[in-house]
PDB file of C-alpha atoms in Angstrom:
ATOM      1  CA  MET Z  34      -3.638 -18.830 -16.207  1.00  0.00           C
ATOM      2  CA  ASP Z  35      -4.000 -16.474 -19.100  1.00  0.00           C
ATOM      3  CA  GLY Z  36      -5.664 -13.775 -17.687  1.00  0.00           C
ATOM      4  CA  SER Z  37      -9.017 -14.118 -19.781  1.00  0.00           C
ATOM      5  CA  ILE Z  38     -12.190 -13.021 -18.186  1.00  0.00           C
ATOM      6  CA  ILE Z  39     -14.193 -16.086 -18.379  1.00  0.00           C
ATOM      7  CA  ASP Z  40     -18.156 -16.909 -16.669  1.00  0.00           C
ATOM      8  CA  ILE Z  41     -18.734 -19.108 -13.837  1.00  0.00           C
ATOM      9  CA  PRO Z  42     -21.800 -21.045 -13.303  1.00  0.00           C
ATOM     10  CA  ASN Z  43     -23.183 -20.601  -9.897  1.00  0.00           C
ATOM     11  CA  GLY Z  44     -19.793 -18.368  -8.313  1.00  0.00           C
ATOM     12  CA  ASP Z  45     -20.377 -16.287  -5.490  1.00  0.00           C
ATOM     13  CA  PRO Z  46     -20.780 -12.331  -7.117  1.00  0.00           C
ATOM     14  CA  GLY Z  47     -17.914 -10.405  -7.236  1.00  0.00           C
ATOM     15  CA  MET Z  48     -15.976 -13.908  -6.947  1.00  0.00           C
ATOM     16  CA  ILE Z  49     -12.565 -12.915  -8.712  1.00  0.00           C
ATOM     17  CA  TYR Z  50     -11.219 -16.143  -9.419  1.00  0.00           C
ATOM     18  CA  PHE Z  51      -7.009 -16.782 -10.595  1.00  0.00           C
ATOM     19  CA  GLY Z  52      -7.123 -19.847 -10.951  1.00  0.00           C
ATOM     20  CA  GLU Z  53      -6.686 -23.413  -8.947  1.00  0.00           C
ATOM     21  CA  GLY Z  54      -5.759 -25.946  -6.570  1.00  0.00           C
ATOM     22  CA  GLU Z  55      -2.251 -24.746  -6.136  1.00  0.00           C
ATOM     23  CA  ASP Z  56      -1.363 -23.289  -9.503  1.00  0.00           C
ATOM     24  CA  ARG Z  57      -3.043 -19.837  -8.370  1.00  0.00           C
ATOM     25  CA  PRO Z  58      -1.009 -16.610  -9.849  1.00  0.00           C
ATOM     26  CA  ASP Z  59       0.583 -14.021  -7.360  1.00  0.00           C
ATOM     27  CA  LEU Z  60      -0.022 -10.424  -7.220  1.00  0.00           C
ATOM     28  CA  ALA Z  61       2.583 -10.088  -9.060  1.00  0.00           C
ATOM     29  CA  GLN Z  62       1.668 -11.781 -11.921  1.00  0.00           C
ATOM     30  CA  VAL Z  63      -2.136  -9.872 -11.775  1.00  0.00           C
ATOM     31  CA  ARG Z  64      -1.001  -6.931 -11.983  1.00  0.00           C
ATOM     32  CA  GLU Z  65       0.468  -7.481 -14.822  1.00  0.00           C
ATOM     33  CA  TRP Z  66      -2.341  -8.952 -16.201  1.00  0.00           C
ATOM     34  CA  PHE Z  67      -4.952  -6.476 -15.393  1.00  0.00           C
ATOM     35  CA  PRO Z  68      -2.728  -3.091 -15.036  1.00  0.00           C
ATOM     36  CA  LYS Z  69      -5.314  -0.666 -15.661  1.00  0.00           C
ATOM     37  CA  LEU Z  70      -6.687  -1.717 -12.471  1.00  0.00           C
ATOM     38  CA  PHE Z  71      -3.609  -0.500 -11.021  1.00  0.00           C
ATOM     39  CA  ASP Z  72      -5.092   1.280  -8.196  1.00  0.00           C
ATOM     40  CA  LEU Z  73      -7.032  -2.267  -6.990  1.00  0.00           C
ATOM     41  CA  TRP Z  74      -3.918  -4.088  -6.726  1.00  0.00           C
ATOM     42  CA  ASN Z  75      -1.805  -1.577  -4.740  1.00  0.00           C
ATOM     43  CA  THR Z  76      -5.124  -1.525  -2.455  1.00  0.00           C
ATOM     44  CA  VAL Z  77      -4.738  -5.334  -2.021  1.00  0.00           C
ATOM     45  CA  ARG Z  78      -1.165  -5.387  -1.066  1.00  0.00           C
ATOM     46  CA  THR Z  79      -1.964  -2.732   1.191  1.00  0.00           C
ATOM     47  CA  GLN Z  80      -4.535  -4.573   3.738  1.00  0.00           C
ATOM     48  CA  TYR Z  81      -2.913  -7.073   2.723  1.00  0.00           C
ATOM     49  CA  TRP Z  82       0.735  -6.061   4.990  1.00  0.00           C
ATOM     50  CA  GLN Z  83      -2.133  -4.104   7.220  1.00  0.00           C
ATOM     51  CA  ALA Z  84      -3.899  -7.569   8.706  1.00  0.00           C
ATOM     52  CA  ILE Z  85       0.047  -9.781   8.886  1.00  0.00           C
ATOM     53  CA  THR Z  86       2.990  -6.754   9.685  1.00  0.00           C
ATOM     54  CA  PRO Z  87       2.277  -6.557  13.574  1.00  0.00           C
ATOM     55  CA  ARG Z  88       1.225  -3.614  15.323  1.00  0.00           C
TER      56      ARG Z  88
END
């Protein structure tokens, strides 16, 4: 939960995990941890809202 990056044995390639179970941070916290990925977080946010907002 401190934003460090570690390898996960037997993890799926390309899969990113942030904590376990109910102990996962929200997008705002992850954006603070990894500011260099600003464009990625904006894309995730945009696609999330597109998926849950009725047309």
